[in-house]
Coordinates of N, CA and C in Angstrom, one line a residue:
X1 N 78.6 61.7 125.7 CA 79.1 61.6 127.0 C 78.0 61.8 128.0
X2 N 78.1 61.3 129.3 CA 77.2 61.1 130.3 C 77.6 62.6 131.5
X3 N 76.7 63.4 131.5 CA 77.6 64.1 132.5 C 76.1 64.0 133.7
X4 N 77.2 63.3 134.5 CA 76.5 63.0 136.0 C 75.8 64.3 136.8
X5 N 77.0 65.2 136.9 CA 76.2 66.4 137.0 C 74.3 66.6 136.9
X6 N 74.4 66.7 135.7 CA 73.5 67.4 134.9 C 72.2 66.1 135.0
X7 N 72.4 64.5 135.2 CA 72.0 63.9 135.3 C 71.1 64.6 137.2
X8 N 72.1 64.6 137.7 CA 71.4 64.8 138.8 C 70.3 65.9 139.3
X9 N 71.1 67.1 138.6 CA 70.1 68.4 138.2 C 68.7 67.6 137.8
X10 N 68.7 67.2 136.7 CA 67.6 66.7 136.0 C 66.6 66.2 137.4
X11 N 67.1 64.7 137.9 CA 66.1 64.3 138.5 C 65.8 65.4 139.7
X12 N 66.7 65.7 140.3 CA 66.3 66.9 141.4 C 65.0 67.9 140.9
X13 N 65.3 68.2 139.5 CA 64.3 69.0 139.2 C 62.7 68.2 139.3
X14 N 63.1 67.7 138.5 CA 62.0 66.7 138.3 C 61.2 66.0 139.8
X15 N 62.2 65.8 140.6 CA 61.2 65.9 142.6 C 60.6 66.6 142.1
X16 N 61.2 67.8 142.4 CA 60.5 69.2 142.6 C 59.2 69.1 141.9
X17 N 59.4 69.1 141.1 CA 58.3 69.3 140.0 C 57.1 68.6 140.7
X18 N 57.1 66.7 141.0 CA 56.5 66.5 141.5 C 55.6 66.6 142.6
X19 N 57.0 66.9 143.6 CA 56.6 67.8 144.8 C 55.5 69.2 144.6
X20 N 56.1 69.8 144.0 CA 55.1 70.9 143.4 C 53.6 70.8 142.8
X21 N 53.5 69.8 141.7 CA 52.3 69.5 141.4 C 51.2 69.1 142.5
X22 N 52.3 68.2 143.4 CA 51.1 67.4 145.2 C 50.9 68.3 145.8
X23 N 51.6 69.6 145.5 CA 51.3 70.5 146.7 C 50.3 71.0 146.1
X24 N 50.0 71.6 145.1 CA 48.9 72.5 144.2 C 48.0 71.5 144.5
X25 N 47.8 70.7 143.9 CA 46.5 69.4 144.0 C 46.1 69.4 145.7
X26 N 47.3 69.4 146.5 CA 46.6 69.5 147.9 C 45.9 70.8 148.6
X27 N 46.5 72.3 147.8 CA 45.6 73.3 148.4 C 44.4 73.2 147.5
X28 N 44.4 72.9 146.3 CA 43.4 73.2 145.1 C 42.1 72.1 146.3
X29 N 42.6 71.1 146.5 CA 41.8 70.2 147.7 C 41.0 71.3 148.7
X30 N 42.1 71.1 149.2 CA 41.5 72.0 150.5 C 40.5 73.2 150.7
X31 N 41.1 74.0 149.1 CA 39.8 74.8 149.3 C 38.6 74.5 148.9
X32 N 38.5 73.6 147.6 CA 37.4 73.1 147.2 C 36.3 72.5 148.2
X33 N 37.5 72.2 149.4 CA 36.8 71.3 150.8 C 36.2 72.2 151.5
X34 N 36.5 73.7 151.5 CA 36.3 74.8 151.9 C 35.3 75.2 151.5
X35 N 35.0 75.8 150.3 CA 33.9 75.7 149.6 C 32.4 74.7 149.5
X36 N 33.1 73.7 149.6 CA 31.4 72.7 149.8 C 31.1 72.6 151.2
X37 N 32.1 72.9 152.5 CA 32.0 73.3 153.9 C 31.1 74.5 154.0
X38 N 31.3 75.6 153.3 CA 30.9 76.7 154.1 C 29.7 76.7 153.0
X39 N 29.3 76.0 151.8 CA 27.9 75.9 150.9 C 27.1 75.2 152.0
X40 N 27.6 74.0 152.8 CA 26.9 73.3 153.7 C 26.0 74.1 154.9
X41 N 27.5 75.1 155.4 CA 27.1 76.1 156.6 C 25.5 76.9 156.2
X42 N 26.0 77.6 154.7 CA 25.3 78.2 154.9 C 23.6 77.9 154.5
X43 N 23.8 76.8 154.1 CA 22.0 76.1 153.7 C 21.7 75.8 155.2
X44 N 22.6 74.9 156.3 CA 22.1 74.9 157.4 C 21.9 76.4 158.3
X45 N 22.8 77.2 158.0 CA 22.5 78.6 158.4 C 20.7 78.8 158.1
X46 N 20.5 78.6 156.8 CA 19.1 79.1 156.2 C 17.7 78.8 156.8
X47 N 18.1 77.1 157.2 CA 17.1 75.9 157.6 C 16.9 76.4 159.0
X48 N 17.8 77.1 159.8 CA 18.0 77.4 161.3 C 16.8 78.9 161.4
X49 N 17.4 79.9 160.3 CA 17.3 80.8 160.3 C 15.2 80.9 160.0
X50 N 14.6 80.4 158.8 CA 13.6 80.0 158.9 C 12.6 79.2 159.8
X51 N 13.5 78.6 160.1 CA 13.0 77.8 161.6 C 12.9 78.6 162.7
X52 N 13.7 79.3 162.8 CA 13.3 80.6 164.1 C 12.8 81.5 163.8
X53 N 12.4 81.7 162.8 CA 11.3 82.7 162.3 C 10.1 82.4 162.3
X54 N 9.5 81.1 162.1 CA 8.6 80.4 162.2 C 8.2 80.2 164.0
X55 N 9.3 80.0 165.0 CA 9.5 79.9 166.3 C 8.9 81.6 166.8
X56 N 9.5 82.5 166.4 CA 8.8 83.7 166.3 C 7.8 84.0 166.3
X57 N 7.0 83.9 165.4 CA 6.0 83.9 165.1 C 4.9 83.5 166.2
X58 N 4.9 81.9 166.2 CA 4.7 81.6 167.5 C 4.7 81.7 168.3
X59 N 5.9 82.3 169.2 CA 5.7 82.8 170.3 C 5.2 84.0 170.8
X60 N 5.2 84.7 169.5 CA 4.6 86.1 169.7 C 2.7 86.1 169.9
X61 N 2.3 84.9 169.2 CA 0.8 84.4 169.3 C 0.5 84.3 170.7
X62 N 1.9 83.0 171.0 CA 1.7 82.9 172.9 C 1.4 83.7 173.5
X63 N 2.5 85.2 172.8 CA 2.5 86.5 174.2 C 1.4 87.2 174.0
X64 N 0.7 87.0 173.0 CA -1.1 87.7 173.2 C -2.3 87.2 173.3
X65 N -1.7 85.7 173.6 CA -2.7 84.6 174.3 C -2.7 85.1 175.9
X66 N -1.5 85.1 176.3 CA -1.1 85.2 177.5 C -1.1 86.7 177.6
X67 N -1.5 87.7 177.1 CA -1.8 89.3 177.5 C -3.0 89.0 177.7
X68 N -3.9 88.3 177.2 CA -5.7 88.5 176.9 C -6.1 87.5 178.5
X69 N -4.9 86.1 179.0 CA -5.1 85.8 179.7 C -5.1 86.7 180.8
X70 N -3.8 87.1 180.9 CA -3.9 88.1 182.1 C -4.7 89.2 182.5
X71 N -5.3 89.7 181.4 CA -6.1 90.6 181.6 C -7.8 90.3 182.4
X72 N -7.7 88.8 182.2 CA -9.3 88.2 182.9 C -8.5 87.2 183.9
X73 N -7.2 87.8 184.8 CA -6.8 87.0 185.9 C -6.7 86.1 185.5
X74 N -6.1 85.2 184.6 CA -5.8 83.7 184.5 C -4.4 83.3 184.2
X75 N -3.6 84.1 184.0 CA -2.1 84.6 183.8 C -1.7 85.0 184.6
X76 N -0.6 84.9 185.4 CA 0.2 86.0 185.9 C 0.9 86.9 185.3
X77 N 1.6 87.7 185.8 CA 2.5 88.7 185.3 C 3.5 88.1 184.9
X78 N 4.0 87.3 185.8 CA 5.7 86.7 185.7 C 5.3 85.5 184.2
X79 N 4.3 85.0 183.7 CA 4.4 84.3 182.8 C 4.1 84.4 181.1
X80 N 3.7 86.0 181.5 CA 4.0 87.0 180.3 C 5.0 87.7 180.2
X81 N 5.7 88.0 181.0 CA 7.1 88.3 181.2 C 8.1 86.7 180.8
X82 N 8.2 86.0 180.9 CA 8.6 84.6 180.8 C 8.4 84.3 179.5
X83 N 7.0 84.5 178.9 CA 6.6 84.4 177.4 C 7.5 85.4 176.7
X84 N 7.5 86.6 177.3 CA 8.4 87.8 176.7 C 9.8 87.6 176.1
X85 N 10.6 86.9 177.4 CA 12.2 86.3 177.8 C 12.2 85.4 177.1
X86 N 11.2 84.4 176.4 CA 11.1 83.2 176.0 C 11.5 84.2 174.1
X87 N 10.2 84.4 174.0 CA 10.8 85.5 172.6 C 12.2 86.1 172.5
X88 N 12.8 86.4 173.2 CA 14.0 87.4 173.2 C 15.0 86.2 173.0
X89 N 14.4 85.4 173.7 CA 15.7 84.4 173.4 C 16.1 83.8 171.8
X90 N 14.4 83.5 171.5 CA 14.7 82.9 170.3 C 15.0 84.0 168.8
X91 N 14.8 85.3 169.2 CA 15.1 86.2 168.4 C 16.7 86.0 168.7
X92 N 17.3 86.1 169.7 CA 18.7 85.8 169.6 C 18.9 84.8 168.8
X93 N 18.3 83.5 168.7 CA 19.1 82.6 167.6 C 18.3 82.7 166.5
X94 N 17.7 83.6 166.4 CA 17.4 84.1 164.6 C 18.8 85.1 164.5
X95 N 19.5 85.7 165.1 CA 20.1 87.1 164.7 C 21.4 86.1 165.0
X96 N 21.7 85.2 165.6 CA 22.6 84.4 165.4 C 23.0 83.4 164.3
X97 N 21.8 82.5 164.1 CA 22.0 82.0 162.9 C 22.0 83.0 161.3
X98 N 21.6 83.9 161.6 CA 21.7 84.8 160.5 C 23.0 85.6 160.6
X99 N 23.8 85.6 161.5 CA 25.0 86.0 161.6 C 25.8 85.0 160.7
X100 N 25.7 83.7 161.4 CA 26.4 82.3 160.9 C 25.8 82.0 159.5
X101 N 24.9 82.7 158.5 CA 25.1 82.8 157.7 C 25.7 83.5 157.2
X102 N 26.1 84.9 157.6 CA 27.1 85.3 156.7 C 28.3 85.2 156.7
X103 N 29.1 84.6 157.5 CA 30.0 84.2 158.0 C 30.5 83.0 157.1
X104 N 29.7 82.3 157.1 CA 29.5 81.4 155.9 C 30.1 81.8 154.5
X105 N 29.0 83.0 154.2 CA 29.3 83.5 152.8 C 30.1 84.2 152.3
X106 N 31.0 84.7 153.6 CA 32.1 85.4 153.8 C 33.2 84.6 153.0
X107 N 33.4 83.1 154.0 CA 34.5 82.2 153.8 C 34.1 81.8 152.4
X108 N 33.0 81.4 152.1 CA 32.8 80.8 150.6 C 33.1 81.8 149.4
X109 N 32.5 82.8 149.5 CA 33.4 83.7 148.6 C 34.9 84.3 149.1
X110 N 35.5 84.2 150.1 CA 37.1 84.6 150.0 C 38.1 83.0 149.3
X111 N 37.0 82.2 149.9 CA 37.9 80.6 149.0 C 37.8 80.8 147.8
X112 N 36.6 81.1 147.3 CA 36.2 81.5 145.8 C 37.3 82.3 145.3
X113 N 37.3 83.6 145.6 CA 38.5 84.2 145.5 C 39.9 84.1 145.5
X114 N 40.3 83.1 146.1 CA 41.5 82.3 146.9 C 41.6 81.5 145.6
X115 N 40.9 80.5 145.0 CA 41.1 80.0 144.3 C 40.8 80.4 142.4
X116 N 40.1 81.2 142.5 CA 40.0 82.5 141.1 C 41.4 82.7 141.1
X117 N 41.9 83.7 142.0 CA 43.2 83.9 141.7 C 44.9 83.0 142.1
X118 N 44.6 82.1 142.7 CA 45.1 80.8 142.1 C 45.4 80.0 140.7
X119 N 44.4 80.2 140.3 CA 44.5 80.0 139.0 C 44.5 80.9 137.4
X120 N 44.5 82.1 138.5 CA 44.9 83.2 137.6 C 43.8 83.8 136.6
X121 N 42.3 83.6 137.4 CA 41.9 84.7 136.7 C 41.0 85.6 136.9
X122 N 42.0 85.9 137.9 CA 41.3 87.0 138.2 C 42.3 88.2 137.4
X123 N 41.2 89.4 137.2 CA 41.8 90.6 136.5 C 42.3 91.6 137.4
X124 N 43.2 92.5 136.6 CA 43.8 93.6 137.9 C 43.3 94.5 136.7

C-alpha cells in the first residue's frame, strides 16, 4: 500500500536535509573565507609593520643629522621639532599596524575555533 502521508514526510525530510547540508557547506565557506582573510591581514599587517620600523630608524638618523645641524646654526629649531613630529607620527603607524596585527590573529584564531568546534573537535 502507498501511504501518501508518509510519502510526503519522506520528501519534506529529505528538503530539509538538503537544505541543511547548503547551509553547513555555506558557513563551513564563510569561515574558511575568514580564515585566508584574516592570514592575508595579518602578513600585510607584518610587511607594514617592518616597513615602519625600517621608517624609524631612519628618521631617527634625520633627528641627529638635524641636532648636529642645529647646533652649528644651519637648522632651525622648528625643523627638529618637525623631524621629531615626523617620528611620532610614524611610530603611530608602527603601533598601529601592530595593533592590526593582532586583530588579525584574534579573528583567525576565533574562526579557527569556530570551526574546530563545528566540527566537533574540540574537547571539554
Amino acid at each position: 500500500m502507498l501511504d501518501i502521508a508518509a510519502r510526503h514526510n519522506v520528501e519534506r525530510n529529505a528538503k530539509s536535509l538538503i537544505a541543511a547540508e547548503a547551509k553547513s557547506e555555506q558557513i563551513l565557506r564563510d569561515m574558511n573565507e575568514r580564515v585566508q582573510t584574516s592570514a592575508i591581514d595579518m602578513q600585510e599587517s607584518e610587511q607594514r609593520t617592518a616597513l615602519t620600523a625600517q621608517h624609524i630608524a631612519a628618521q631617527k638618523e634625520v633627528i641627529k643629522v638635524y641636532e648636529l645641524q642645529f647646533k652649528i646654526a644651519r637648522r632651525t629649531l622648528t625643523d627638529v621639532l618637525s623631524a621629531y613630529s615626523e617620528l611620532s607620527s610614524i611610530e603611530q603607524d608602527y603601533v598601529a599596524a601592530r595593533n592590526d596585527f593582532r586583530d588579525a590573529a584574534l579573528d583567525y584564531l576565533n574562526t579557527q575555533a569556530k570551526i574546530s568546534a563545528w566540527v566537533g573537535l574540540v574537547q571539554k
